[in-house]
Coordinates of C-alpha atoms in Angstrom, one line a residue:
X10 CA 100.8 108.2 22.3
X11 CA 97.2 108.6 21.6
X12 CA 95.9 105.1 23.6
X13 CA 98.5 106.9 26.5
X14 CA 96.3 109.7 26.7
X15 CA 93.3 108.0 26.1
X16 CA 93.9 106.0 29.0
X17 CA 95.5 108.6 31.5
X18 CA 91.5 110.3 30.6
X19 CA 90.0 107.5 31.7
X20 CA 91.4 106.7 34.8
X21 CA 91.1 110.5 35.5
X22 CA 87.4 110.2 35.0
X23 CA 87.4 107.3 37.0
X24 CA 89.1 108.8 39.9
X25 CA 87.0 111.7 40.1
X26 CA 83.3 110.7 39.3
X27 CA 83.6 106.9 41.3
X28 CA 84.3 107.9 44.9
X29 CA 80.8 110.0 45.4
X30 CA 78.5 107.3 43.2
X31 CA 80.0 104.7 44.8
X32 CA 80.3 106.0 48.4
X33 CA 75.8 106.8 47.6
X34 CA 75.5 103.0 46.4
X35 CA 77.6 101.3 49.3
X36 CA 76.7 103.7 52.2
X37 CA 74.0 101.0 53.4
X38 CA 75.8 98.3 53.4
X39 CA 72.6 96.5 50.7
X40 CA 74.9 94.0 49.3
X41 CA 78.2 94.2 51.2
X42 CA 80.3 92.2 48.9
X43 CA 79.7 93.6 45.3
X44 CA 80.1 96.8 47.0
X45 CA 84.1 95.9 47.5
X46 CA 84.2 94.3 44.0
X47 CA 82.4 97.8 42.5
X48 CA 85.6 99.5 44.3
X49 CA 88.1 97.9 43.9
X50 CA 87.6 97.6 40.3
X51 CA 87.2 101.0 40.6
X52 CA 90.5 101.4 41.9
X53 CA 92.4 98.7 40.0
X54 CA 91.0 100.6 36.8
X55 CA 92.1 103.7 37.5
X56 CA 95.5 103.2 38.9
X57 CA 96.0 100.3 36.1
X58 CA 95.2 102.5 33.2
X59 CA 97.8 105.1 34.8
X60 CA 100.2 102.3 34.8
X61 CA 99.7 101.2 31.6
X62 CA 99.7 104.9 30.3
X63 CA 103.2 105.3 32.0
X64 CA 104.4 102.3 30.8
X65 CA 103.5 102.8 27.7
X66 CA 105.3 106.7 27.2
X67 CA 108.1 105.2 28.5
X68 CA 108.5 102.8 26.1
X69 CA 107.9 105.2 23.0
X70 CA 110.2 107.6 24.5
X71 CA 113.1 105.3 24.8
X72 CA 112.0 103.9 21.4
X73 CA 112.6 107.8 19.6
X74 CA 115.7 108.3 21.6
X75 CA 117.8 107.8 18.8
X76 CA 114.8 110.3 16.5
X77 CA 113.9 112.5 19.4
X78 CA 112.1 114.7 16.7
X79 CA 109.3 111.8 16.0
X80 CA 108.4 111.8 19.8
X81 CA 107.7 115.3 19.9
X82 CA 106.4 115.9 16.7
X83 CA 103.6 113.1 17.7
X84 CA 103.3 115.2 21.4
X85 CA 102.4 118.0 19.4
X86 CA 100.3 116.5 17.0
X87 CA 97.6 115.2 19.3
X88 CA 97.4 119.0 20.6
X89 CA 97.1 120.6 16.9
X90 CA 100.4 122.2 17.9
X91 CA 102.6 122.8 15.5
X92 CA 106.7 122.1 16.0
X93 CA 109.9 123.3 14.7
X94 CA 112.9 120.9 13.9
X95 CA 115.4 123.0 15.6
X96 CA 117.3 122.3 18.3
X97 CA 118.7 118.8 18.5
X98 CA 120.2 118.7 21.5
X99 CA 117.4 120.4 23.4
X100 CA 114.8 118.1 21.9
X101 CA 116.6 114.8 22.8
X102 CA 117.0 116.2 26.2
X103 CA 113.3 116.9 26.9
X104 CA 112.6 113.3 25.3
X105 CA 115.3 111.6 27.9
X106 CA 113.6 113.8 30.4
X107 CA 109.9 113.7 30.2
X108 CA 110.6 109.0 29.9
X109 CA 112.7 109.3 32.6
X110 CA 110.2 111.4 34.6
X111 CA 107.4 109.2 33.7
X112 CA 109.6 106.3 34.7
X113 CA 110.8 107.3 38.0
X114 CA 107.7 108.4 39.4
X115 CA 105.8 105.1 38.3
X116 CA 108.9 103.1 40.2
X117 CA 108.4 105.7 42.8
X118 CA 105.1 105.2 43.4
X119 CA 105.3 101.2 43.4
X120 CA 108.5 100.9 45.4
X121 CA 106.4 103.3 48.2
X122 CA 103.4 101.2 48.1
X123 CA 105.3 97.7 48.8
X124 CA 107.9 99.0 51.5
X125 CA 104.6 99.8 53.8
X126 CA 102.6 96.4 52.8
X127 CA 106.0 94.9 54.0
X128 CA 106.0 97.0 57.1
X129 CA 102.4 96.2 57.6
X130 CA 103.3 92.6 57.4
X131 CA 106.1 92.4 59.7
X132 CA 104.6 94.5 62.3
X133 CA 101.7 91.7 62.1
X134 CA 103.6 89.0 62.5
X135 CA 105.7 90.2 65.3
X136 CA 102.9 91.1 67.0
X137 CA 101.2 87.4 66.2
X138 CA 104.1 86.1 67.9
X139 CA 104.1 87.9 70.7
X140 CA 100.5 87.0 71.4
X141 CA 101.3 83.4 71.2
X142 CA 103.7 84.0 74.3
X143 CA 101.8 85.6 76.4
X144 CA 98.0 84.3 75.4
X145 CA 96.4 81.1 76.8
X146 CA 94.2 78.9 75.8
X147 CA 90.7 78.4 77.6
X148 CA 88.7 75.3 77.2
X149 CA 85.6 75.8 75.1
X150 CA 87.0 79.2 73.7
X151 CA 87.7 79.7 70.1
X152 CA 90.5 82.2 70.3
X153 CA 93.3 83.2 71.8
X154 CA 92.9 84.5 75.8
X155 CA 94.8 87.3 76.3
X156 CA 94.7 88.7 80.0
X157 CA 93.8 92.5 79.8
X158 CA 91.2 95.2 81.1
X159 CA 90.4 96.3 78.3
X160 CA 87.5 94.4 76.3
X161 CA 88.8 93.3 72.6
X162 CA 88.0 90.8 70.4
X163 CA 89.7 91.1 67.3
X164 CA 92.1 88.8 64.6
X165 CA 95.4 89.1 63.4
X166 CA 96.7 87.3 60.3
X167 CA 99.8 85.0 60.0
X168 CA 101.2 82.0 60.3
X169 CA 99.1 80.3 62.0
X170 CA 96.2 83.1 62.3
X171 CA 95.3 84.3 65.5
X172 CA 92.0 85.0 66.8
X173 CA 92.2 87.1 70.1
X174 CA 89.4 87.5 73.0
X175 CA 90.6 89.7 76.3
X176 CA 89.6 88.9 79.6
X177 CA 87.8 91.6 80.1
X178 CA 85.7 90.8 77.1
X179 CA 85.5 87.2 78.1
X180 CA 83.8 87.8 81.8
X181 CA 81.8 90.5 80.1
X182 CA 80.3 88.8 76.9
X183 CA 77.4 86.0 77.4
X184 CA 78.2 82.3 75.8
X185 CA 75.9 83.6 72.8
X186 CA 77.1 86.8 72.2
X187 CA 80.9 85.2 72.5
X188 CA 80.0 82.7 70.2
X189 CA 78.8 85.2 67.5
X190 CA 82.0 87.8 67.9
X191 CA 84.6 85.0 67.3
X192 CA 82.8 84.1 64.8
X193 CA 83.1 87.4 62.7
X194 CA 86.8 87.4 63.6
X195 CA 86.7 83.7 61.9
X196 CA 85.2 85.1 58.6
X197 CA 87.6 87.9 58.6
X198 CA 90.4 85.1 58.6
X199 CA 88.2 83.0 56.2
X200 CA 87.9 85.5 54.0
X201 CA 91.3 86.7 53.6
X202 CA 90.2 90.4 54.3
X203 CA 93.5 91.7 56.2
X204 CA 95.5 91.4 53.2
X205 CA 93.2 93.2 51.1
X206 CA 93.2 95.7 54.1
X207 CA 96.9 96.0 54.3
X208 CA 97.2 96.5 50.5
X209 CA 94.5 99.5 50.5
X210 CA 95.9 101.1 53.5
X211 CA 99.5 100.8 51.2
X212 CA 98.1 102.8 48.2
X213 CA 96.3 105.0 50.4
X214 CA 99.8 106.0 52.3
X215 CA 101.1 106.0 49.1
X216 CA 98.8 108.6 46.9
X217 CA 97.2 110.4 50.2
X218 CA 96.0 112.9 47.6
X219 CA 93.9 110.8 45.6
X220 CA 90.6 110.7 46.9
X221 CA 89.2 107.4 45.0
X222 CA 92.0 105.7 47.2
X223 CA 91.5 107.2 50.4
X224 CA 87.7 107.1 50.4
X225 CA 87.7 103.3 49.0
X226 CA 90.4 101.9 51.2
X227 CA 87.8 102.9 54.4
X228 CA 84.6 102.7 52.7
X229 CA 86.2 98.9 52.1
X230 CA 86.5 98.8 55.2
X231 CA 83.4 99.1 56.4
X232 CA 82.1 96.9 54.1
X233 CA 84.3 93.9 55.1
X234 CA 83.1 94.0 58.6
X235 CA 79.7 94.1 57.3
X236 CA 80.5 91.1 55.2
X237 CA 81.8 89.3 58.4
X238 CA 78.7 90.7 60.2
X239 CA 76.2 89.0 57.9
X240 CA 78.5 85.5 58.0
X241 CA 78.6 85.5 62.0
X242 CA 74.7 86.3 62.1
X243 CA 73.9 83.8 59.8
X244 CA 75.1 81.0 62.3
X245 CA 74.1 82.6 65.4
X246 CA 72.1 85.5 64.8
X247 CA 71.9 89.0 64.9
X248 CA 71.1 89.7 68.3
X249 CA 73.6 88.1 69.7
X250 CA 76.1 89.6 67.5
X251 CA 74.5 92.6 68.2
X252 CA 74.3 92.7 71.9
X253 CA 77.9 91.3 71.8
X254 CA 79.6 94.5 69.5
X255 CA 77.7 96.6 72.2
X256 CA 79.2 95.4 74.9
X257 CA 82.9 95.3 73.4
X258 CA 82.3 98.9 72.6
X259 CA 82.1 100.0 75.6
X260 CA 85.1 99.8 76.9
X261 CA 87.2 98.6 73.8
X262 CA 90.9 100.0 73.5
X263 CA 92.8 100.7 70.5
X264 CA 93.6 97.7 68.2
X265 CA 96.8 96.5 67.1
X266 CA 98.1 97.7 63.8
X267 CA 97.4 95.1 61.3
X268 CA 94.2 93.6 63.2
X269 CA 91.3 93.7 61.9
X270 CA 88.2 94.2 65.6
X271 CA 84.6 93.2 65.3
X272 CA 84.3 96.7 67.1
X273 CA 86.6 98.5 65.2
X274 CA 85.1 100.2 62.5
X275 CA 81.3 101.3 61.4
X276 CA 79.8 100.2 64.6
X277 CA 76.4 102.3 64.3
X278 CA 76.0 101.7 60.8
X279 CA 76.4 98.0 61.6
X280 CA 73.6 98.0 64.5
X281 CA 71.3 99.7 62.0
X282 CA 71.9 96.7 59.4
X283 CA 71.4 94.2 62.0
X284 CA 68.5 96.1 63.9
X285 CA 67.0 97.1 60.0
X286 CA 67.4 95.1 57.7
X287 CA 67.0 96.3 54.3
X288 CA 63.7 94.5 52.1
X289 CA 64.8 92.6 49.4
X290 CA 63.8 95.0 46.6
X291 CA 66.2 97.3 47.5
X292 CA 68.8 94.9 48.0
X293 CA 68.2 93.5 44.6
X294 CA 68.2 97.3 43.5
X295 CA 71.2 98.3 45.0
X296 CA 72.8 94.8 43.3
X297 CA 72.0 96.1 39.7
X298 CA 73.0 99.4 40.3
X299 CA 76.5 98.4 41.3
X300 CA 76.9 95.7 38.3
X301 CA 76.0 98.3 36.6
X302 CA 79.0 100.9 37.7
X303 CA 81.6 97.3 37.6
X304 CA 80.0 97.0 33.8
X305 CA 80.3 100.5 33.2
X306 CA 83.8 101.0 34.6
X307 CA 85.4 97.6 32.8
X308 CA 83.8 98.7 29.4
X309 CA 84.7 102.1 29.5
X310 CA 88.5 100.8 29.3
X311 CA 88.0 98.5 27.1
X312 CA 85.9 101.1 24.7
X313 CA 88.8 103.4 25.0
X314 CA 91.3 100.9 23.8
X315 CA 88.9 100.0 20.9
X316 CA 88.4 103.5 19.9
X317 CA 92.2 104.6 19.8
X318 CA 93.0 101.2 17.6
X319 CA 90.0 101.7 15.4
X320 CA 90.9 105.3 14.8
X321 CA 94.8 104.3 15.1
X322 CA 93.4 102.2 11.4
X323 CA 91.5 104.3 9.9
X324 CA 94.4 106.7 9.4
X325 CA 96.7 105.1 9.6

């Protein structure tokens, strides 16, 4: 009961003090990628210690069913409250009630979370299939042609994944500046960053109300075009990556659901990374800071857990 607690602190203190040091630390875009791993360990530790917290009264309610006085009198006993043994059938009643709680709302919770990430999915993949109807392919062009007005450049995960390019963009985008947008759609698909996406935008649905969630799953984001940014103008540089976002932005209409657009997301605070780079100093700053919050965050748990069993010894 006491590690439960412990734990349900923890990720409470996670939840409330990581979204505003992280969203300080990642707002630049310095290092792109430890900035996802800072929050999604960020998440993961928060929602996992819940889990584990749940879990965890669950299985000690169930386990007093039969001595429903034990489970309460160990409630109690963490809060200094004292408790009288009257009562038998009310107390077995509030221990079948607050596991069963506990229970349904964790199954709840996790039920909600995959029904959209299967949504998400087949949406996707319908819509990959449709493209492969309707698209063409143009010598020379590494994607997917798909006649339209509108100028869009984006990818859409499946089986096989599908990189798509519009006419529009295609007349409007020089052979440089095409060359550099397909390839941040290729890292996106290299990097597996749509089902990381998906899975975010799943919890987020799920808990609106929790703001380490919401905040991370579009800081994330952000930070996973930025990551496909610095791939793309690595090869072919940033002005032509640039110049190309530009000229999708313009005119760009709204992206499939489940896509992930090179202008889709962040697009100023990309053109100042590529425009400004940061020096390396504070790059390598911005690095230590954030090992520092994935250090701080994966010990904390870990300190917790040590605590409650040391103490758990001591007396018992």
């Amino acid at each position: 009961m006491t590690l439960a607690i412990a734990l349900m602190l923890y990720g409470s203190t996670v939840a409330t003090l990581g979204p505003p040091v992280l969203r300080r630390l990642t707002r630049r875009g310095n290092a792109p990628r430890l900035g996802i791993i800072a929050w999604v360990v960020a998440i993961v530790g928060a929602l996992g210690s819940w889990a584990a917290a749940a879990t965890m009264l669950t299985v000690e309610f169930a386990t007093y069913w039969g001595h429903p006085h034990d489970a309460l009198r160990a409630c109690f006993a963490i809060m200094w409250t004292p408790i009288h043994e009257d009562g038998t059938g009310a107390t077995k009643a509030a221990t079948f009630a607050v596991g069963a709680l506990v229970a349904a709302c964790t199954i709840a919770v996790v039920a909600r979370a995959v029904t959209v990430v299967r949504e998400m999915r087949k949406r996707t993949r319908e819509h990959a299939k449709a493209l492969r109807l309707v698209g063409r392919r143009v010598p020379g062009v590494a994607a997917l042609v798909l006649d339209s007005p509108e100028r869009q450049a984006y990818c859409v995960p499946g089986r096989p994944d599908t990189v798509v390019v519009t006419s529009a963009a295609l007349a409007a985008l020089a052979p440089d500046q095409l060359a550099a947008v397909l390839a941040h759609e290729h890292a996106h698909l290299a990097g597996r960053h749509a089902p990381l996406t998906a899975v975010l935008r799943a919890i987020a649905t799920t808990l609106p109300g929790l703001r380490l969630v919401t905040a991370g799953a579009a800081e994330i984001a952000r930070l996973l075009e930025m990551c496909a940014d610095d791939k793309a103008a690595r090869t072919h540089g940033s002005a032509p990556l640039l110049g190309g976002l530009l000229v999708i932005l313009g005119v760009s209409g709204p992206v499939p659901s489940g896509a992930l657009a090179a202008a889709g997301t962040a697009v100023l605070a990309r053109a100042e990374r590529l425009v400004d780079p940061v020096s390396p100093i504070r790059r390598a700053t911005t690095r230590t800071a954030l090992l520092g919050v994935i250090a701080t965050t994966v010990t904390g748990l870990a300190f917790a857990a040590a605590t409650v069993a040391f103490c758990s010894a001591v007396l018992g």
